[in-house]
Coordinates of C-alpha atoms in Angstrom, one line a residue:
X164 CA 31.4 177.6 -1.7
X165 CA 34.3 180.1 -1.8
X166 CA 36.7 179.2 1.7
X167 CA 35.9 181.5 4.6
X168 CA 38.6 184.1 5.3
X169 CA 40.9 183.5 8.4
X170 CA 39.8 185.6 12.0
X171 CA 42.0 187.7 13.4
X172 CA 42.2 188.6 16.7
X173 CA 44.5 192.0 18.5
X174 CA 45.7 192.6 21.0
X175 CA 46.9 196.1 22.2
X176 CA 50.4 196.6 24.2
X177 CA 50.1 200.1 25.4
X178 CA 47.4 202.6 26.3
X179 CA 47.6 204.5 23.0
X180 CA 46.9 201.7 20.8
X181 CA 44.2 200.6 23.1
X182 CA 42.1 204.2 22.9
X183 CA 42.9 203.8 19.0
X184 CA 41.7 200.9 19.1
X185 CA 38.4 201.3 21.1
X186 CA 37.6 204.6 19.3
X187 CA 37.8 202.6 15.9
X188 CA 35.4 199.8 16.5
X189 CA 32.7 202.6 18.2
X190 CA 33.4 205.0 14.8
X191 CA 32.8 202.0 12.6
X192 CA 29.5 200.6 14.1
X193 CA 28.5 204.0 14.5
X194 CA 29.0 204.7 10.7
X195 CA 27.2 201.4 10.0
X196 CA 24.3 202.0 11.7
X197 CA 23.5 205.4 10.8
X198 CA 23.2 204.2 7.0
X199 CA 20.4 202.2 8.5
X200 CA 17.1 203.4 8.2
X201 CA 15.5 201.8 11.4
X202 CA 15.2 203.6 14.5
X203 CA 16.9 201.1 16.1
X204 CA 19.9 201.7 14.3
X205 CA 19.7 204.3 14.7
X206 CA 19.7 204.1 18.7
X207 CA 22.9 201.8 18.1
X208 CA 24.5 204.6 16.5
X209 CA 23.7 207.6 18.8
X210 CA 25.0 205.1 22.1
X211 CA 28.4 204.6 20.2
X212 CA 29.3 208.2 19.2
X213 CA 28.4 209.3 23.1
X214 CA 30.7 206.4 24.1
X215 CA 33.4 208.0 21.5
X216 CA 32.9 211.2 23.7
X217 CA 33.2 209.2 26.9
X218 CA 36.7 208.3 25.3
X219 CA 37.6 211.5 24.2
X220 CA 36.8 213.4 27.3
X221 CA 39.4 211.2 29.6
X222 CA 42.4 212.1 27.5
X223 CA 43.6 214.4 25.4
X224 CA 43.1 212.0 21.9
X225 CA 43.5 214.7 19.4
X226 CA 47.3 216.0 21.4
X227 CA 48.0 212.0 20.9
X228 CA 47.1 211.7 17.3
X229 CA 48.5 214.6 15.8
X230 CA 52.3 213.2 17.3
X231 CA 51.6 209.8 15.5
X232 CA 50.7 211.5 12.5
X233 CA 54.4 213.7 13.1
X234 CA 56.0 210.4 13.8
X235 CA 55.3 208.3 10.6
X236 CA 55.6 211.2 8.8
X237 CA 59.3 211.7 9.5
X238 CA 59.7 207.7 9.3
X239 CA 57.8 207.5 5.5
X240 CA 60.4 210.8 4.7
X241 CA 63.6 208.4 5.8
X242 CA 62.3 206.1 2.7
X243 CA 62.5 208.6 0.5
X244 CA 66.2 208.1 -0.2
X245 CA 65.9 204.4 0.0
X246 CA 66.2 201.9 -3.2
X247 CA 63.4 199.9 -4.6
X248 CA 60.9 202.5 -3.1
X249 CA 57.8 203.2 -5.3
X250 CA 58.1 207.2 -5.1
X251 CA 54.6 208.0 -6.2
X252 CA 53.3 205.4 -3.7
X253 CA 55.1 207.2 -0.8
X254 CA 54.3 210.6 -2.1
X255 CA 50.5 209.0 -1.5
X256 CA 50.7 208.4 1.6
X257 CA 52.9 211.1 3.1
X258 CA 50.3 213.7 1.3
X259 CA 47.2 211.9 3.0
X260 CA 48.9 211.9 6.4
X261 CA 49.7 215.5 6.2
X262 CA 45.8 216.2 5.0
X263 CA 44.7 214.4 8.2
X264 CA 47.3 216.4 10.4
X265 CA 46.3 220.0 8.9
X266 CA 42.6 218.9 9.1
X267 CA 43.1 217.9 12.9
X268 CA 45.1 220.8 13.4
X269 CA 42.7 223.4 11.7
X270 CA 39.6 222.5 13.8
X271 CA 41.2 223.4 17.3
X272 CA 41.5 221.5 20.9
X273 CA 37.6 222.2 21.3
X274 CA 36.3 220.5 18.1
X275 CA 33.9 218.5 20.1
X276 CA 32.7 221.0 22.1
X277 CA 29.0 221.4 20.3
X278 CA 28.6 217.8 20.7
X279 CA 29.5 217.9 24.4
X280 CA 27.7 221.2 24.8
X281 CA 24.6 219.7 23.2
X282 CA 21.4 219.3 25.8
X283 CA 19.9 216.6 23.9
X284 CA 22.9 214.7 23.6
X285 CA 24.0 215.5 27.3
X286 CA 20.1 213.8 28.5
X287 CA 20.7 210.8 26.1
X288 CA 24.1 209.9 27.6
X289 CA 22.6 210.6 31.6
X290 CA 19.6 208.1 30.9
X291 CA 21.6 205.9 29.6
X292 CA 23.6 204.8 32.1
X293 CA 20.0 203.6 33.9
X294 CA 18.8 200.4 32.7
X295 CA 16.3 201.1 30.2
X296 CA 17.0 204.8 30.8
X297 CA 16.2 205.7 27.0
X298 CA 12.7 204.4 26.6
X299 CA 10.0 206.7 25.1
X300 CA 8.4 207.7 28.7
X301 CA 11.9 208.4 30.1
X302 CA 13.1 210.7 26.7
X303 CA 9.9 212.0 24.8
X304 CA 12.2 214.9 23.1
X305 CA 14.1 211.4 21.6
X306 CA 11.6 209.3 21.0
X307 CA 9.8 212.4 18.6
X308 CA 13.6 212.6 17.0
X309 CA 13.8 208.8 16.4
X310 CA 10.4 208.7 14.6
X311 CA 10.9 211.6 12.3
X312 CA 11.9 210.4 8.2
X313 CA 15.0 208.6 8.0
X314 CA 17.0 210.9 5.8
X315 CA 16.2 213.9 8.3
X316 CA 17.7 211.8 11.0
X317 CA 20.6 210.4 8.5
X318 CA 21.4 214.3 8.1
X319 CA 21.4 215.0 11.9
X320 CA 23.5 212.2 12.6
X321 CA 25.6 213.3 10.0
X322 CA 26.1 217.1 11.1
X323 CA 27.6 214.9 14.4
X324 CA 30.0 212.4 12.6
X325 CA 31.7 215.4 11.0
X326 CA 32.8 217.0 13.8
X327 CA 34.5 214.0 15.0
X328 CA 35.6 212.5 12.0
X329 CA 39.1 214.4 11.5
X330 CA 39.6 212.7 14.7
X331 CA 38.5 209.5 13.7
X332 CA 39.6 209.5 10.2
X333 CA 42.9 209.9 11.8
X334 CA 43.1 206.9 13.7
X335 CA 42.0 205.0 11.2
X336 CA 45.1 205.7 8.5
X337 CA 47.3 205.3 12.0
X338 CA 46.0 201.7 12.5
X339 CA 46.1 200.9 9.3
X340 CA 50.3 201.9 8.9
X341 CA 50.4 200.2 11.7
X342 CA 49.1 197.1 10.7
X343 CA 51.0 197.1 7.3
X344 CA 54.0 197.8 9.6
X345 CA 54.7 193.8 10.4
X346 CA 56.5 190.4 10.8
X347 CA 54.3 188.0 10.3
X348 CA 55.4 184.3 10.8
X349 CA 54.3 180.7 11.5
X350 CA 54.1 179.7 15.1
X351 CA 53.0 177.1 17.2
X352 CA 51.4 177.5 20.7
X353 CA 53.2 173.9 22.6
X354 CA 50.7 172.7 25.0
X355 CA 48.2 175.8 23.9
X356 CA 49.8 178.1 25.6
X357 CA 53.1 180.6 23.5
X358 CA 54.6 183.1 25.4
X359 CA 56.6 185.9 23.7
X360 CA 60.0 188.4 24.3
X361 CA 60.0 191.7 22.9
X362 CA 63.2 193.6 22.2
X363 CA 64.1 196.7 22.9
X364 CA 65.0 197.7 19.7
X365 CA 62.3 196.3 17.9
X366 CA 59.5 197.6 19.5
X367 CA 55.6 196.5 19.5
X368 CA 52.5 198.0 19.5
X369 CA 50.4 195.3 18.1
X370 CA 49.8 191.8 18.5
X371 CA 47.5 190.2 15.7
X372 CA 46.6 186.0 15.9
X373 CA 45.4 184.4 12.9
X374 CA 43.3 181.3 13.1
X375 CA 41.5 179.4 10.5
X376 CA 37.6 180.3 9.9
X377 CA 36.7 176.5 11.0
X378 CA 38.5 175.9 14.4
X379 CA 36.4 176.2 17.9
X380 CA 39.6 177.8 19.1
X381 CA 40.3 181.3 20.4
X382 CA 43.5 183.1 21.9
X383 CA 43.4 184.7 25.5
X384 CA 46.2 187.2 25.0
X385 CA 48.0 189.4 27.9
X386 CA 51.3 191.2 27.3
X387 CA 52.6 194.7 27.8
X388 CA 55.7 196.2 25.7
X389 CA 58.4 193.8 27.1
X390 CA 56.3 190.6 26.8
X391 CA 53.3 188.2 25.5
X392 CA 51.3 185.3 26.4
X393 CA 49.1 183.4 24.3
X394 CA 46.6 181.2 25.7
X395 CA 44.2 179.0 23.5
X396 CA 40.5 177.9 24.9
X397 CA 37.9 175.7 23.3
X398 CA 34.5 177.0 22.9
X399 CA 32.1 174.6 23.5
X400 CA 28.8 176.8 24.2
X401 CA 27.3 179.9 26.1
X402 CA 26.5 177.4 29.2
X403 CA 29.7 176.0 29.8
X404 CA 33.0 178.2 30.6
X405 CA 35.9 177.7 27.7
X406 CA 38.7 175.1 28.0
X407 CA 42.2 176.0 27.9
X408 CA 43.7 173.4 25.6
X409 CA 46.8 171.1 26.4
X410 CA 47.6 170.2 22.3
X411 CA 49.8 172.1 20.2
X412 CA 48.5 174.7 17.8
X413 CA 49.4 176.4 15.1
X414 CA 48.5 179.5 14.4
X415 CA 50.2 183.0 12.3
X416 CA 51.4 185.6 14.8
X417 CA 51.5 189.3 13.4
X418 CA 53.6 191.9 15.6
X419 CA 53.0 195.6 14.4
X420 CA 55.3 198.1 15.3

């Protein structure tokens, strides 16, 4: 059996990286479950994009973007007159980052606004927030739109994602710098518990904690820019509350800045 990969666990260290965050986990399960062809799925997908909008409608995500995409810009065109730089390699990536800008720039500050505008969306996301709120008796108009074909559905949904996807596109190439932007090293957490000082000039936006596949431990992470604590618990099962362990553990620490 091939070895199970390691699980990694982040944790954000400013408000920025924790919208980036959130809005990448909701655009990835909503992508996954609209190339389902259950109805179900299909619910899954509709509650994430309206919790994307949610997001989206407390800040101004697109004005935040569109300076990270100007900021590691300017920091891939310092490496252009660095040594032992692979020049078609950076050309890559300073061409894709400036495709995402234009496209975010292009579609305007209201590129949402027909999904926020939208009555049926708008009666989704106010039954939702009642328990059970979405059931056929509640939302006929979306029970008649969840059992139409799949691929009529898959189109709809579609329509939605690319409206938001320049947005979402966008964060995704910004975590991903960011995560290939690291020191990784070896720690170990004495007594389960590893607390971390961040310097000034060195900067983080990201912590990551490897663990091995196999263990029944997890980190409890807190920090903010200046500082980090690492807690590890044992899981033991849904009934019982997780136990902060008193041994040493090893573990690979990951700071993206």
């Amino acid at each position: 059996m091939p070895e199970s990969a390691p699980v990694v666990y982040e944790q954000p260290l400013n408000e920025r990286m924790r919208t980036f965050l959130r809005l990448e986990f909701l655009y990835t399960q909503a992508i996954y479950h609209s190339e389902m062809p259950s109805a179900w799925s299909t619910r899954a997908a509709v509650a994430s994009l309206l919790e994307i909008l949610a997001i989206t409608a407390r800040s101004d995500s697109r004005t935040e973007v569109l300076k990270e995409l100007e900021r590691h810009v300017n920091i891939l065109k310092e490496y252009q007159s660095k040594t032992g730089v692979d020049p078609s390699r950076l050309k890559s990536l300073m061409s894709n980052l400036v495709n995402l800008r234009n496209d975010l720039s292009t579609v305007g500050g209201n590129f949402m606004g027909p999904l926020r505008d939208s009555e049926f969306l708008s009666a989704i996301k106010h039954r939702s927030a009642i328990p059970g709120g979405t059931c056929d008796f509640d939302l006929p108009d979306y029970s008649y739109w969840l059992n139409r074909p799949p691929e009529v559905r898959s189109a709809e949904f579609e329509s939605w994602l690319t409206l938001i996807r320049p947005l979402c596109d966008s964060i995704a190439e910004l975590l991903w710098l960011t995560r290939q932007n690291t020191h990784r090293k070896s720690e170990i957490a004495v007594g389960g518990v590893f607390q971390l000082q961040f310097e000034r000039e060195s900067p983080c936006q990201l912590v990551r904690i490897t663990l091995p596949a196999d263990t029944d431990l997890f980190p409890e992470i807190s920090g903010n820019q200046h500082r980090c604590t690492v807690r590890f618990l044992n899981w033991t099962d849904a009934t019982r509350r997780p136990i902060h362990v008193e041994v040493d553990v090893p573990f690979i620490l990951t700071c993206c800045a």
